[in-house]
Amino acid sequence: MRTNAELHYLDNAATTMVDPAVADAIDRTVRSCWANPSSLYEPAILAEQQLASARGKVARSLGCAAKEIYFTACGSESNNIAILGAAMARKAWGNKIVVTGFEHPSVQRPIRALKDQGFEVVEILPQADGHLDVDRLVAAVDKNTVLACCMAVNNETGALQDIKRFSDGVKARNSRTAVHVDAVQAWLRIPLNMKILSHVDTLSVSGHKVHAPKGIGALYLCENQRQHLVPPYLGGHQERGIRPGTENLPYAVGLGVAAEQGAKKIAANAKADAALNARLRAGLAELPGVTIHSPEGAVPEVLNFSTNCVNSQTFITYLSDRKIYVSGGSACDKGEPSHTLQAMGCDGAAIATALRVSFCADNDEADVDALLAGLRTGMQELQHI
């Protein structure tokens, strides 16, 4: 998929390159399936069939029914629909929300908005190693808790959470509490089966993290919870009223292709990423003063570390000049200090010098070696500035 062999792109948690097969599917759909899926004549029926086919492919990747998948514009929109919709549907009997302290901004900010409206919010911070104490999270749920949220994979450190134990525990304490999972960094990287995760009510995914374009995502909404979610938008009947507006059919088709392809490669990609992760960890161990924040057992695609000597943005620019691309954390935070590392209790120097590397199937050992070489020379040269 890589178009430039000299380019070392290691920021796949921010976005991925669009797979050529996905781009081709989108192009064919744009050109040949232009009708509105909600219309009633023959070309529209074909469009509706294509939409249904794409919905089925996404559903199969999650082990759920097609009617439980709702297309959205992105993972952030999916999170907003799930969080605001669940809280509004339950505010008559409760006002408490329990959430981890290191969620993505698209989870944090809607919950803060609900707090401004009078909801009580309890945040459970991660431990120093990046793991979450699921028992503490579950213990915070009581009879007034309307919503509990926990991301499946942390987007900055790759920390993997026990979503089944979390969701089962929440429902055991209060069966009416809505359980939401942000799975944007987990989808097609770890197996997700909603039959096994039967107590998860809503789960969000995004296209541009899995080699589909930006501008398409999906929300899983358990069918028996459909009546317990108040859609935050008003409009037409599209997506069964959960996300009104004419569907982006070409991108939905592309998301279906990405889901179908990605589901077949989860194990192989994880094995390849693990080898690259191990190679990078070994190389970092030889660099003085570097600390690693991604815990043992994190997904292998993400490795977060600090140089403890050079500001993140300075190092990102230095590496970028050498066509090596990494980030300082979540792209959605736009250079702000990492709230995840803050929540983990990291010191100021570690937060200010943190870098995040994230792999995909396109990466190889040459990418890791180029990064290590850039880190080695950069730590020598930039400390003198």
Short mmCIF file of C-alpha atoms in Angstrom, two decimals:
data_model
loop_
_atom_site.label_atom_id
_atom_site.label_comp_id
_atom_site.label_asym_id
_atom_site.label_seq_id
_atom_site.Cartn_x
_atom_site.Cartn_y
_atom_site.Cartn_z
CA MET A 1 0.00 0.00 0.00
CA ARG A 2 2.92 2.34 0.65
CA THR A 3 3.45 4.79 -2.20
CA ASN A 4 6.90 6.04 -1.21
CA ALA A 5 9.53 3.57 -0.03
CA GLU A 6 11.56 6.37 1.54
CA LEU A 7 8.66 7.46 3.72
CA HIS A 8 8.54 5.98 7.23
CA TYR A 9 4.98 6.54 8.38
CA LEU A 10 4.57 5.45 12.00
CA ASP A 11 1.44 7.34 13.08
CA ASN A 12 -1.29 4.89 12.16
CA ALA A 13 -3.21 5.53 15.38
CA ALA A 14 -3.82 9.05 14.04
CA THR A 15 -4.90 7.88 10.59
CA THR A 16 -4.06 5.22 8.04
CA MET A 17 -3.43 5.29 4.31
CA VAL A 18 -6.53 4.33 2.33
CA ASP A 19 -6.28 0.80 0.98
CA PRO A 20 -6.33 0.72 -2.86
CA ALA A 21 -9.12 -1.90 -2.80
CA VAL A 22 -11.18 0.42 -0.60
CA ALA A 23 -10.50 3.40 -2.86
CA ASP A 24 -11.47 1.35 -5.92
CA ALA A 25 -14.75 0.28 -4.31
CA ILE A 26 -15.55 3.89 -3.44
CA ASP A 27 -14.74 5.05 -6.98
CA ARG A 28 -16.96 2.39 -8.55
CA THR A 29 -19.82 3.30 -6.22
CA VAL A 30 -19.49 7.03 -6.86
CA ARG A 31 -19.64 6.44 -10.61
CA SER A 32 -22.29 3.73 -10.87
CA CYS A 33 -24.47 3.91 -7.75
CA TRP A 34 -25.40 7.57 -7.48
CA ALA A 35 -29.06 7.30 -6.44
CA ASN A 36 -30.46 8.13 -2.99
CA PRO A 37 -30.93 4.88 -1.04
CA SER A 38 -34.18 6.25 0.42
CA SER A 39 -35.88 6.74 -2.95
CA LEU A 40 -38.20 4.12 -4.40
CA TYR A 41 -37.18 3.62 -8.04
CA GLU A 42 -34.82 1.03 -9.49
CA PRO A 43 -31.45 2.86 -9.21
CA ALA A 44 -32.28 3.76 -5.60
CA ILE A 45 -33.11 0.15 -4.79
CA LEU A 46 -29.65 -0.81 -6.06
CA ALA A 47 -28.13 1.88 -3.82
CA GLU A 48 -30.07 0.55 -0.83
CA GLN A 49 -28.84 -2.95 -1.57
CA GLN A 50 -25.25 -1.72 -1.63
CA LEU A 51 -25.79 0.04 1.68
CA ALA A 52 -27.25 -3.11 3.21
CA SER A 53 -24.31 -5.16 1.93
CA ALA A 54 -21.82 -2.76 3.51
CA ARG A 55 -23.76 -2.79 6.76
CA GLY A 56 -23.62 -6.58 6.79
CA LYS A 57 -19.85 -6.61 6.32
CA VAL A 58 -19.30 -4.26 9.24
CA ALA A 59 -21.71 -6.31 11.35
CA ARG A 60 -19.89 -9.57 10.58
CA SER A 61 -16.60 -8.03 11.72
CA LEU A 62 -18.25 -7.39 15.10
CA GLY A 63 -20.27 -10.59 15.37
CA CYS A 64 -23.60 -8.75 15.53
CA ALA A 65 -26.76 -8.33 13.48
CA ALA A 66 -26.75 -5.92 10.54
CA LYS A 67 -29.68 -3.99 12.04
CA GLU A 68 -27.45 -3.15 15.03
CA ILE A 69 -24.99 -1.17 12.86
CA TYR A 70 -25.62 2.52 12.19
CA PHE A 71 -23.37 4.45 9.81
CA THR A 72 -21.98 7.76 11.08
CA ALA A 73 -19.39 10.28 9.92
CA CYS A 74 -16.66 9.15 12.34
CA GLY A 75 -15.87 7.58 15.68
CA SER A 76 -16.29 10.91 17.44
CA GLU A 77 -19.85 11.24 16.18
CA SER A 78 -20.58 7.66 17.19
CA ASN A 79 -19.33 8.42 20.71
CA ASN A 80 -21.46 11.56 20.94
CA ILE A 81 -24.61 9.80 19.77
CA ALA A 82 -24.11 6.95 22.23
CA ILE A 83 -23.22 9.08 25.26
CA LEU A 84 -25.72 11.90 24.87
CA GLY A 85 -28.45 9.55 23.68
CA ALA A 86 -28.07 7.13 26.59
CA ALA A 87 -27.88 9.85 29.26
CA MET A 88 -30.90 11.74 27.97
CA ALA A 89 -32.97 8.57 27.82
CA ARG A 90 -32.29 7.79 31.50
CA LYS A 91 -32.22 11.20 33.19
CA ALA A 92 -35.69 10.68 34.66
CA TRP A 93 -34.35 8.10 37.12
CA GLY A 94 -30.62 8.79 37.50
CA ASN A 95 -27.91 11.41 37.08
CA LYS A 96 -24.57 9.65 37.63
CA ILE A 97 -21.97 8.81 34.97
CA VAL A 98 -18.90 6.64 35.60
CA VAL A 99 -16.01 6.93 33.15
CA THR A 100 -12.29 6.26 32.97
CA GLY A 101 -9.91 9.18 33.36
CA PHE A 102 -8.15 8.68 30.03
CA GLU A 103 -10.88 8.61 27.41
CA HIS A 104 -10.68 10.20 23.96
CA PRO A 105 -11.86 13.85 23.80
CA SER A 106 -14.99 12.75 21.93
CA VAL A 107 -15.99 10.89 25.10
CA GLN A 108 -14.61 13.31 27.67
CA ARG A 109 -16.20 16.45 26.25
CA PRO A 110 -19.79 15.21 25.85
CA ILE A 111 -19.60 13.92 29.41
CA ARG A 112 -18.31 17.30 30.62
CA ALA A 113 -21.23 18.91 28.81
CA LEU A 114 -23.58 16.55 30.66
CA LYS A 115 -21.86 17.51 33.92
CA ASP A 116 -22.62 21.15 33.14
CA GLN A 117 -26.27 20.11 32.82
CA GLY A 118 -26.29 18.64 36.32
CA PHE A 119 -25.08 15.07 35.91
CA GLU A 120 -22.65 13.76 38.51
CA VAL A 121 -19.46 12.47 36.87
CA VAL A 122 -17.07 10.04 38.56
CA GLU A 123 -13.70 9.56 36.82
CA ILE A 124 -11.55 6.53 37.62
CA LEU A 125 -7.92 7.26 36.78
CA PRO A 126 -5.62 4.61 35.32
CA GLN A 127 -2.85 3.13 37.39
CA ALA A 128 0.75 4.28 36.94
CA ASP A 129 1.43 1.47 34.46
CA GLY A 130 -1.47 2.55 32.22
CA HIS A 131 -3.82 -0.25 33.19
CA LEU A 132 -7.26 0.44 34.58
CA ASP A 133 -8.53 -1.03 37.84
CA VAL A 134 -11.76 -2.44 36.44
CA ASP A 135 -12.98 -3.40 39.90
CA ARG A 136 -12.79 0.26 41.01
CA LEU A 137 -14.65 1.36 37.90
CA VAL A 138 -17.41 -1.18 38.45
CA ALA A 139 -17.62 -0.42 42.19
CA ALA A 140 -18.46 3.21 41.40
CA VAL A 141 -21.70 2.13 39.67
CA ASP A 142 -24.83 2.43 41.82
CA LYS A 143 -28.60 2.63 41.45
CA ASN A 144 -28.38 6.20 40.08
CA THR A 145 -25.77 5.45 37.42
CA VAL A 146 -27.19 6.03 33.93
CA LEU A 147 -23.98 5.48 31.95
CA ALA A 148 -20.60 3.78 32.30
CA CYS A 149 -17.84 4.26 29.68
CA CYS A 150 -14.54 2.50 29.12
CA MET A 151 -12.40 2.56 25.97
CA ALA A 152 -11.23 -0.83 24.72
CA VAL A 153 -7.71 0.31 23.73
CA ASN A 154 -6.19 3.57 24.86
CA ASN A 155 -5.29 5.63 21.81
CA GLU A 156 -2.08 7.02 23.34
CA THR A 157 -0.48 4.06 25.12
CA GLY A 158 -2.24 1.07 23.56
CA ALA A 159 -3.31 -0.14 27.02
CA LEU A 160 -5.86 -2.92 26.57
CA GLN A 161 -8.82 -2.98 28.95
CA ASP A 162 -10.93 -5.97 29.98
CA ILE A 163 -14.16 -4.85 28.37
CA LYS A 164 -16.03 -8.07 29.10
CA ARG A 165 -15.28 -7.93 32.83
CA PHE A 166 -16.15 -4.24 32.85
CA SER A 167 -19.47 -4.61 31.05
CA ASP A 168 -20.52 -7.75 32.92
CA GLY A 169 -19.68 -6.09 36.22
CA VAL A 170 -21.63 -2.93 35.46
CA LYS A 171 -24.76 -4.83 34.48
CA ALA A 172 -24.48 -7.00 37.59
CA ARG A 173 -24.60 -3.86 39.76
CA ASN A 174 -27.28 -2.04 37.75
CA SER A 175 -28.92 -3.68 34.76
CA ARG A 176 -30.37 -0.34 33.62
CA THR A 177 -26.97 1.38 33.32
CA ALA A 178 -25.95 1.95 29.71
CA VAL A 179 -22.51 0.55 28.87
CA HIS A 180 -20.55 2.34 26.13
CA VAL A 181 -17.20 1.29 24.66
CA ASP A 182 -15.00 3.43 22.42
CA ALA A 183 -13.43 0.75 20.20
CA VAL A 184 -11.93 3.06 17.58
CA GLN A 185 -8.37 1.89 18.33
CA ALA A 186 -9.45 -1.69 18.93
CA TRP A 187 -11.58 -2.52 15.89
CA LEU A 188 -9.86 -4.90 13.44
CA ARG A 189 -6.81 -4.98 15.71
CA ILE A 190 -8.21 -7.27 18.36
CA PRO A 191 -11.17 -9.66 18.02
CA LEU A 192 -14.47 -8.02 19.01
CA ASN A 193 -17.58 -10.20 19.15
CA MET A 194 -20.72 -8.60 20.48
CA LYS A 195 -22.22 -11.99 21.27
CA ILE A 196 -19.41 -12.46 23.78
CA LEU A 197 -19.54 -8.80 24.84
CA SER A 198 -23.26 -9.20 25.39
CA HIS A 199 -23.52 -6.53 28.09
CA VAL A 200 -22.04 -3.77 25.91
CA ASP A 201 -24.91 -1.57 24.73
CA THR A 202 -23.07 0.73 22.34
CA LEU A 203 -19.66 0.58 20.68
CA SER A 204 -18.00 3.01 18.28
CA VAL A 205 -15.65 2.40 15.34
CA SER A 206 -14.03 4.61 12.72
CA GLY A 207 -13.03 4.15 9.09
CA HIS A 208 -9.84 6.16 8.82
CA LYS A 209 -8.11 4.08 11.49
CA VAL A 210 -8.55 0.90 9.39
CA HIS A 211 -7.54 2.00 5.87
CA ALA A 212 -10.89 3.53 4.88
CA PRO A 213 -11.27 7.30 4.30
CA LYS A 214 -11.95 9.99 6.84
CA GLY A 215 -15.64 10.84 7.01
CA ILE A 216 -17.15 7.43 7.74
CA GLY A 217 -17.65 5.47 10.94
CA ALA A 218 -20.22 3.27 12.60
CA LEU A 219 -22.06 2.79 15.87
CA TYR A 220 -23.06 -0.59 17.22
CA LEU A 221 -26.31 -0.26 19.14
CA CYS A 222 -27.65 -3.43 20.75
CA GLU A 223 -31.14 -4.00 19.38
CA ASN A 224 -32.74 -4.39 22.80
CA GLN A 225 -31.36 -0.96 23.75
CA ARG A 226 -32.68 0.85 20.68
CA GLN A 227 -35.67 2.26 22.57
CA HIS A 228 -33.40 3.41 25.41
CA LEU A 229 -31.41 5.89 23.34
CA VAL A 230 -32.64 9.38 22.48
CA PRO A 231 -31.03 10.50 19.19
CA PRO A 232 -29.31 13.88 19.61
CA TYR A 233 -30.15 14.85 16.02
CA LEU A 234 -33.51 15.53 14.39
CA GLY A 235 -34.22 14.91 10.73
CA GLY A 236 -35.31 12.11 8.44
CA HIS A 237 -35.70 8.39 8.89
CA GLN A 238 -32.19 7.44 7.71
CA GLU A 239 -30.29 4.98 9.90
CA ARG A 240 -33.60 4.22 11.61
CA GLY A 241 -33.68 7.77 12.94
CA ILE A 242 -30.48 7.40 14.97
CA ARG A 243 -28.37 9.39 12.54
CA PRO A 244 -30.65 11.22 10.08
CA GLY A 245 -29.30 12.58 6.81
CA THR A 246 -28.72 11.05 3.40
CA GLU A 247 -26.19 8.25 3.81
CA ASN A 248 -22.67 8.54 2.44
CA LEU A 249 -23.08 5.42 0.33
CA PRO A 250 -19.65 5.33 -1.38
CA TYR A 251 -17.79 5.65 1.91
CA ALA A 252 -20.10 3.12 3.60
CA VAL A 253 -19.21 0.68 0.83
CA GLY A 254 -15.53 1.46 1.40
CA LEU A 255 -15.93 0.85 5.12
CA GLY A 256 -17.51 -2.51 4.34
CA VAL A 257 -14.52 -3.51 2.21
CA ALA A 258 -12.10 -2.40 4.94
CA ALA A 259 -14.07 -4.38 7.54
CA GLU A 260 -14.18 -7.50 5.41
CA GLN A 261 -10.46 -7.39 4.62
CA GLY A 262 -9.33 -6.35 8.08
CA ALA A 263 -11.29 -9.05 9.88
CA LYS A 264 -9.34 -11.71 7.99
CA LYS A 265 -5.96 -10.27 8.95
CA ILE A 266 -6.28 -9.52 12.67
CA ALA A 267 -4.05 -12.36 13.85
CA ALA A 268 -1.42 -11.94 11.11
CA ASN A 269 -1.23 -8.17 11.57
CA ALA A 270 -0.94 -8.50 15.35
CA LYS A 271 1.94 -10.93 14.96
CA ALA A 272 3.77 -8.60 12.58
CA ASP A 273 3.15 -5.58 14.81
CA ALA A 274 4.41 -7.50 17.86
CA ALA A 275 7.72 -8.21 16.12
CA LEU A 276 8.15 -4.53 15.24
CA ASN A 277 7.14 -3.46 18.73
CA ALA A 278 9.71 -5.81 20.27
CA ARG A 279 12.41 -4.52 17.91
CA LEU A 280 11.61 -0.94 18.86
CA ARG A 281 11.56 -1.70 22.58
CA ALA A 282 14.95 -3.38 22.30
CA GLY A 283 16.38 -0.37 20.48
CA LEU A 284 14.91 2.09 22.97
CA ALA A 285 16.51 0.15 25.81
CA GLU A 286 19.91 1.14 24.40
CA LEU A 287 19.10 4.86 24.43
CA PRO A 288 19.94 6.67 27.68
CA GLY A 289 17.09 8.03 29.78
CA VAL A 290 14.20 6.76 27.67
CA THR A 291 11.12 5.59 29.57
CA ILE A 292 8.32 3.50 28.06
CA HIS A 293 4.71 4.22 29.02
CA SER A 294 2.90 1.49 27.10
CA PRO A 295 2.28 -1.31 29.60
CA GLU A 296 3.05 -4.96 29.14
CA GLY A 297 0.05 -6.55 27.48
CA ALA A 298 -0.79 -3.42 25.48
CA VAL A 299 -1.78 -3.91 21.86
CA PRO A 300 1.43 -4.21 19.80
CA GLU A 301 0.44 -1.54 17.30
CA VAL A 302 1.13 1.31 19.78
CA LEU A 303 4.26 2.19 21.72
CA ASN A 304 4.45 5.37 23.79
CA PHE A 305 7.72 6.55 25.32
CA SER A 306 9.55 9.66 26.50
CA THR A 307 13.07 10.78 25.67
CA ASN A 308 13.07 12.95 28.83
CA CYS A 309 15.42 15.38 27.12
CA VAL A 310 13.85 16.87 23.96
CA ASN A 311 10.42 18.49 23.63
CA SER A 312 7.95 16.34 21.70
CA GLN A 313 7.17 18.86 18.95
CA THR A 314 10.85 19.63 18.44
CA PHE A 315 11.61 15.94 17.97
CA ILE A 316 8.56 15.39 15.73
CA THR A 317 9.80 18.18 13.44
CA TYR A 318 13.34 16.81 13.48
CA LEU A 319 12.13 13.33 12.48
CA SER A 320 9.70 14.73 9.93
CA ASP A 321 12.58 16.44 8.13
CA ARG A 322 13.96 12.93 7.69
CA LYS A 323 10.60 11.57 6.45
CA ILE A 324 9.97 9.73 9.71
CA TYR A 325 6.49 10.45 11.01
CA VAL A 326 5.39 9.91 14.61
CA SER A 327 3.20 11.90 17.00
CA GLY A 328 3.24 13.22 20.53
CA GLY A 329 -0.10 11.61 21.40
CA SER A 330 -3.68 11.93 20.22
CA ALA A 331 -4.04 13.95 17.01
CA CYS A 332 -7.38 15.23 18.35
CA ASP A 333 -5.55 17.01 21.20
CA LYS A 334 -3.61 19.09 18.63
CA GLY A 335 -0.35 19.32 20.55
CA GLU A 336 -1.87 19.73 24.01
CA PRO A 337 -0.12 17.88 26.86
CA SER A 338 -1.20 14.26 27.02
CA HIS A 339 -4.15 13.89 29.38
CA THR A 340 -3.53 10.13 29.40
CA LEU A 341 0.02 10.50 30.73
CA GLN A 342 -1.19 13.13 33.19
CA ALA A 343 -3.85 10.71 34.43
CA MET A 344 -1.15 8.03 34.84
CA GLY A 345 0.81 10.40 37.10
CA CYS A 346 3.78 10.91 34.78
CA ASP A 347 6.04 13.85 35.61
CA GLY A 348 6.24 17.02 33.56
CA ALA A 349 9.43 16.10 31.71
CA ALA A 350 8.01 12.76 30.60
CA ILE A 351 4.79 14.37 29.38
CA ALA A 352 6.61 17.18 27.54
CA THR A 353 8.95 14.76 25.73
CA ALA A 354 6.51 11.92 24.95
CA LEU A 355 6.33 10.34 21.50
CA ARG A 356 3.81 7.82 20.18
CA VAL A 357 4.66 5.27 17.51
CA SER A 358 1.85 3.26 15.92
CA PHE A 359 2.24 0.46 13.39
CA CYS A 360 0.15 -1.11 10.67
CA ALA A 361 0.66 -3.95 8.19
CA ASP A 362 2.56 -1.63 5.83
CA ASN A 363 5.42 -1.13 8.29
CA ASP A 364 8.59 -3.17 8.37
CA GLU A 365 11.93 -3.38 10.16
CA ALA A 366 13.37 -0.60 8.00
CA ASP A 367 10.84 1.80 9.50
CA VAL A 368 11.84 0.87 13.04
CA ASP A 369 15.56 1.10 12.24
CA ALA A 370 15.12 4.51 10.60
CA LEU A 371 13.25 5.75 13.67
CA LEU A 372 15.88 4.44 16.07
CA ALA A 373 18.63 6.05 14.03
CA GLY A 374 16.73 9.34 14.03
CA LEU A 375 16.17 9.14 17.78
CA ARG A 376 19.81 8.37 18.40
CA THR A 377 21.15 11.31 16.39
CA GLY A 378 18.36 13.60 17.50
CA MET A 379 19.02 13.02 21.19
CA GLN A 380 22.65 13.93 20.58
CA GLU A 381 22.05 16.98 18.40
CA LEU A 382 18.91 18.51 19.89
CA GLN A 383 20.02 18.47 23.51
CA HIS A 384 22.63 21.08 22.60
CA ILE A 385 19.97 23.52 21.36
#
